Amino acid sequence: MGNLLSRSGLNGRKHTPGFTLLELLVVLVILGLLIGIVAPKYFGNLGKSEVKVAKAQIRALEDALDQYRLDVGHYPGSDQGLAALNGQPTGESRWQGPYLKKAVPNDPWGYPYQYSMPGQHGEFDLYSLGKDGQPGGTAEAADITNW
């Protein structure tokens, strides 16, 4: 009777608690299905947030450029670029910067913002080339501009 109460199986080995290979495979399949459903929604929102960050950074850079113009009397030229917001350009005695707390950021995809003065669309053009880093494009690869 003592043998009936023991935790031994038919072949005499003790049964240890744990998961079988089949149970682990079922769990992995369920996790794979969940990731397949959730991941596209998450990464779709990630792309939208990068575009929002680029638009916000462009607005902040526009504000800094406007402050520069108020102090100096004109926007920095294309040759000076956005670097004029952090370091005093040669010959600009009325410069009161720096106009940014940190260095000029790259866009959310790691590319530098494009700046030209005079601009084709306004006093200056400020834009990001988007995710692909190339002019034009659609969706996340579209240019993000200040015009």
PDB file of C-alpha atoms in Angstrom:
ATOM      1  CA  MET A   1       0.000   0.000   0.000  1.00  0.00           C
ATOM      2  CA  GLY A   2       2.931   2.296   0.635  1.00  0.00           C
ATOM      3  CA  ASN A   3       3.780   1.881  -2.992  1.00  0.00           C
ATOM      4  CA  LEU A   4       0.366   3.213  -4.080  1.00  0.00           C
ATOM      5  CA  LEU A   5       0.858   6.415  -2.111  1.00  0.00           C
ATOM      6  CA  SER A   6       4.286   7.123  -3.548  1.00  0.00           C
ATOM      7  CA  ARG A   7       4.752   9.527  -6.461  1.00  0.00           C
ATOM      8  CA  SER A   8       6.326   6.914  -8.643  1.00  0.00           C
ATOM      9  CA  GLY A   9       5.089   6.245 -12.125  1.00  0.00           C
ATOM     10  CA  LEU A  10       4.687   2.825 -13.720  1.00  0.00           C
ATOM     11  CA  ASN A  11       8.343   2.619 -14.658  1.00  0.00           C
ATOM     12  CA  GLY A  12       9.568   3.456 -11.173  1.00  0.00           C
ATOM     13  CA  ARG A  13      10.790   7.043 -11.858  1.00  0.00           C
ATOM     14  CA  LYS A  14       9.554   9.839  -9.650  1.00  0.00           C
ATOM     15  CA  HIS A  15       7.248  12.409 -11.241  1.00  0.00           C
ATOM     16  CA  THR A  16       8.694  15.909 -10.956  1.00  0.00           C
ATOM     17  CA  PRO A  17       6.494  18.930 -11.469  1.00  0.00           C
ATOM     18  CA  GLY A  18       7.233  20.956 -14.640  1.00  0.00           C
ATOM     19  CA  PHE A  19       6.074  21.643 -18.155  1.00  0.00           C
ATOM     20  CA  THR A  20       6.072  19.205 -20.992  1.00  0.00           C
ATOM     21  CA  LEU A  21       7.434  20.109 -24.396  1.00  0.00           C
ATOM     22  CA  LEU A  22       3.886  20.207 -25.757  1.00  0.00           C
ATOM     23  CA  GLU A  23       2.780  22.684 -23.092  1.00  0.00           C
ATOM     24  CA  LEU A  24       5.756  24.939 -23.856  1.00  0.00           C
ATOM     25  CA  LEU A  25       4.996  24.837 -27.591  1.00  0.00           C
ATOM     26  CA  VAL A  26       1.368  25.802 -26.968  1.00  0.00           C
ATOM     27  CA  VAL A  27       2.476  28.778 -24.855  1.00  0.00           C
ATOM     28  CA  LEU A  28       4.962  29.879 -27.550  1.00  0.00           C
ATOM     29  CA  VAL A  29       2.266  29.681 -30.242  1.00  0.00           C
ATOM     30  CA  ILE A  30      -0.099  31.805 -28.121  1.00  0.00           C
ATOM     31  CA  LEU A  31       2.653  34.376 -27.483  1.00  0.00           C
ATOM     32  CA  GLY A  32       3.467  34.470 -31.192  1.00  0.00           C
ATOM     33  CA  LEU A  33      -0.175  35.154 -32.049  1.00  0.00           C
ATOM     34  CA  LEU A  34      -0.399  37.927 -29.465  1.00  0.00           C
ATOM     35  CA  ILE A  35       2.785  39.571 -30.753  1.00  0.00           C
ATOM     36  CA  GLY A  36       1.491  39.289 -34.315  1.00  0.00           C
ATOM     37  CA  ILE A  37      -1.650  41.189 -33.337  1.00  0.00           C
ATOM     38  CA  VAL A  38      -0.149  43.814 -31.026  1.00  0.00           C
ATOM     39  CA  ALA A  39       3.186  44.626 -32.741  1.00  0.00           C
ATOM     40  CA  PRO A  40       1.790  46.210 -35.944  1.00  0.00           C
ATOM     41  CA  LYS A  41      -0.460  48.523 -33.921  1.00  0.00           C
ATOM     42  CA  TYR A  42       2.423  49.536 -31.653  1.00  0.00           C
ATOM     43  CA  PHE A  43       4.924  50.161 -34.452  1.00  0.00           C
ATOM     44  CA  GLY A  44       2.306  52.024 -36.500  1.00  0.00           C
ATOM     45  CA  ASN A  45       1.897  54.468 -33.619  1.00  0.00           C
ATOM     46  CA  LEU A  46       5.674  54.734 -33.236  1.00  0.00           C
ATOM     47  CA  GLY A  47       5.976  56.105 -36.784  1.00  0.00           C
ATOM     48  CA  LYS A  48       3.241  58.655 -36.113  1.00  0.00           C
ATOM     49  CA  SER A  49       4.966  59.822 -32.945  1.00  0.00           C
ATOM     50  CA  GLU A  50       8.264  60.360 -34.804  1.00  0.00           C
ATOM     51  CA  VAL A  51       6.451  62.659 -37.242  1.00  0.00           C
ATOM     52  CA  LYS A  52       4.927  64.571 -34.310  1.00  0.00           C
ATOM     53  CA  VAL A  53       8.372  64.951 -32.710  1.00  0.00           C
ATOM     54  CA  ALA A  54       9.823  66.296 -35.977  1.00  0.00           C
ATOM     55  CA  LYS A  55       6.989  68.851 -36.266  1.00  0.00           C
ATOM     56  CA  ALA A  56       7.522  69.969 -32.664  1.00  0.00           C
ATOM     57  CA  GLN A  57      11.276  70.303 -33.178  1.00  0.00           C
ATOM     58  CA  ILE A  58      10.736  72.362 -36.328  1.00  0.00           C
ATOM     59  CA  ARG A  59       8.411  74.698 -34.396  1.00  0.00           C
ATOM     60  CA  ALA A  60      11.007  75.066 -31.614  1.00  0.00           C
ATOM     61  CA  LEU A  61      13.743  75.795 -34.159  1.00  0.00           C
ATOM     62  CA  GLU A  62      11.482  78.367 -35.851  1.00  0.00           C
ATOM     63  CA  ASP A  63      10.975  80.096 -32.492  1.00  0.00           C
ATOM     64  CA  ALA A  64      14.741  80.171 -31.898  1.00  0.00           C
ATOM     65  CA  LEU A  65      15.310  81.542 -35.410  1.00  0.00           C
ATOM     66  CA  ASP A  66      12.702  84.251 -34.794  1.00  0.00           C
ATOM     67  CA  GLN A  67      14.451  85.246 -31.555  1.00  0.00           C
ATOM     68  CA  TYR A  68      17.759  85.355 -33.431  1.00  0.00           C
ATOM     69  CA  ARG A  69      16.192  87.670 -36.039  1.00  0.00           C
ATOM     70  CA  LEU A  70      14.796  89.970 -33.336  1.00  0.00           C
ATOM     71  CA  ASP A  71      18.265  90.345 -31.784  1.00  0.00           C
ATOM     72  CA  VAL A  72      20.463  90.449 -34.881  1.00  0.00           C
ATOM     73  CA  GLY A  73      18.050  91.977 -37.395  1.00  0.00           C
ATOM     74  CA  HIS A  74      18.031  89.113 -39.902  1.00  0.00           C
ATOM     75  CA  TYR A  75      17.901  85.324 -40.031  1.00  0.00           C
ATOM     76  CA  PRO A  76      21.192  83.442 -40.246  1.00  0.00           C
ATOM     77  CA  GLY A  77      22.295  82.798 -43.811  1.00  0.00           C
ATOM     78  CA  SER A  78      22.441  79.340 -45.326  1.00  0.00           C
ATOM     79  CA  ASP A  79      26.218  79.362 -44.896  1.00  0.00           C
ATOM     80  CA  GLN A  80      25.835  79.974 -41.133  1.00  0.00           C
ATOM     81  CA  GLY A  81      22.951  77.528 -40.852  1.00  0.00           C
ATOM     82  CA  LEU A  82      21.314  76.426 -37.634  1.00  0.00           C
ATOM     83  CA  ALA A  83      24.712  76.422 -35.891  1.00  0.00           C
ATOM     84  CA  ALA A  84      24.233  80.205 -35.511  1.00  0.00           C
ATOM     85  CA  LEU A  85      21.616  79.441 -32.849  1.00  0.00           C
ATOM     86  CA  ASN A  86      24.256  78.012 -30.486  1.00  0.00           C
ATOM     87  CA  GLY A  87      27.460  79.836 -31.403  1.00  0.00           C
ATOM     88  CA  GLN A  88      27.995  83.493 -32.280  1.00  0.00           C
ATOM     89  CA  PRO A  89      28.688  83.871 -35.985  1.00  0.00           C
ATOM     90  CA  THR A  90      31.646  86.001 -37.004  1.00  0.00           C
ATOM     91  CA  GLY A  91      30.700  89.652 -37.376  1.00  0.00           C
ATOM     92  CA  GLU A  92      27.359  89.440 -35.513  1.00  0.00           C
ATOM     93  CA  SER A  93      27.893  91.880 -32.613  1.00  0.00           C
ATOM     94  CA  ARG A  94      24.181  91.959 -31.643  1.00  0.00           C
ATOM     95  CA  TRP A  95      23.974  88.187 -31.153  1.00  0.00           C
ATOM     96  CA  GLN A  96      22.457  87.481 -27.705  1.00  0.00           C
ATOM     97  CA  GLY A  97      22.413  83.663 -27.804  1.00  0.00           C
ATOM     98  CA  PRO A  98      22.615  80.851 -27.399  1.00  0.00           C
ATOM     99  CA  TYR A  99      19.027  80.528 -28.573  1.00  0.00           C
ATOM    100  CA  LEU A 100      18.769  76.821 -27.785  1.00  0.00           C
ATOM    101  CA  LYS A 101      19.487  75.130 -24.438  1.00  0.00           C
ATOM    102  CA  LYS A 102      21.179  72.211 -26.206  1.00  0.00           C
ATOM    103  CA  ALA A 103      22.846  71.606 -29.555  1.00  0.00           C
ATOM    104  CA  VAL A 104      20.657  71.620 -32.659  1.00  0.00           C
ATOM    105  CA  PRO A 105      19.036  68.168 -32.681  1.00  0.00           C
ATOM    106  CA  ASN A 106      18.887  65.801 -35.594  1.00  0.00           C
ATOM    107  CA  ASP A 107      15.436  64.769 -36.743  1.00  0.00           C
ATOM    108  CA  PRO A 108      13.912  61.639 -35.122  1.00  0.00           C
ATOM    109  CA  TRP A 109      15.499  59.461 -37.833  1.00  0.00           C
ATOM    110  CA  GLY A 110      19.003  60.768 -37.185  1.00  0.00           C
ATOM    111  CA  TYR A 111      19.303  63.137 -40.157  1.00  0.00           C
ATOM    112  CA  PRO A 112      20.179  66.827 -39.794  1.00  0.00           C
ATOM    113  CA  TYR A 113      17.412  69.363 -40.373  1.00  0.00           C
ATOM    114  CA  GLN A 114      17.689  71.210 -43.674  1.00  0.00           C
ATOM    115  CA  TYR A 115      17.838  75.013 -43.541  1.00  0.00           C
ATOM    116  CA  SER A 116      18.068  77.554 -46.324  1.00  0.00           C
ATOM    117  CA  MET A 117      17.864  81.329 -46.193  1.00  0.00           C
ATOM    118  CA  PRO A 118      16.413  82.860 -48.271  1.00  0.00           C
ATOM    119  CA  GLY A 119      13.816  80.175 -48.638  1.00  0.00           C
ATOM    120  CA  GLN A 120      11.740  79.197 -51.653  1.00  0.00           C
ATOM    121  CA  HIS A 121       8.558  78.995 -49.545  1.00  0.00           C
ATOM    122  CA  GLY A 122       9.089  81.831 -47.064  1.00  0.00           C
ATOM    123  CA  GLU A 123      11.815  83.926 -45.478  1.00  0.00           C
ATOM    124  CA  PHE A 124      13.593  80.671 -44.681  1.00  0.00           C
ATOM    125  CA  ASP A 125      12.940  77.016 -45.337  1.00  0.00           C
ATOM    126  CA  LEU A 126      13.361  74.524 -42.501  1.00  0.00           C
ATOM    127  CA  TYR A 127      12.532  70.869 -43.032  1.00  0.00           C
ATOM    128  CA  SER A 128      13.259  67.222 -42.371  1.00  0.00           C
ATOM    129  CA  LEU A 129      13.618  64.750 -45.214  1.00  0.00           C
ATOM    130  CA  GLY A 130      11.598  62.170 -43.280  1.00  0.00           C
ATOM    131  CA  LYS A 131      12.327  58.562 -42.501  1.00  0.00           C
ATOM    132  CA  ASP A 132      14.049  57.775 -45.806  1.00  0.00           C
ATOM    133  CA  GLY A 133      16.360  60.810 -45.718  1.00  0.00           C
ATOM    134  CA  GLN A 134      15.477  61.597 -49.351  1.00  0.00           C
ATOM    135  CA  PRO A 135      13.491  64.523 -50.797  1.00  0.00           C
ATOM    136  CA  GLY A 136       9.796  63.802 -51.356  1.00  0.00           C
ATOM    137  CA  GLY A 137       8.211  60.572 -50.261  1.00  0.00           C
ATOM    138  CA  THR A 138       4.904  59.544 -48.754  1.00  0.00           C
ATOM    139  CA  ALA A 139       3.631  58.589 -45.300  1.00  0.00           C
ATOM    140  CA  GLU A 140       6.554  58.387 -42.815  1.00  0.00           C
ATOM    141  CA  ALA A 141       9.054  58.998 -45.628  1.00  0.00           C
ATOM    142  CA  ALA A 142       7.397  62.335 -46.526  1.00  0.00           C
ATOM    143  CA  ASP A 143       9.241  65.589 -45.919  1.00  0.00           C
ATOM    144  CA  ILE A 144       8.170  67.556 -42.850  1.00  0.00           C
ATOM    145  CA  THR A 145       8.361  71.281 -43.508  1.00  0.00           C
ATOM    146  CA  ASN A 146       7.756  74.693 -41.942  1.00  0.00           C
ATOM    147  CA  TRP A 147       5.651  75.872 -44.876  1.00  0.00           C
TER     148      TRP A 147
END
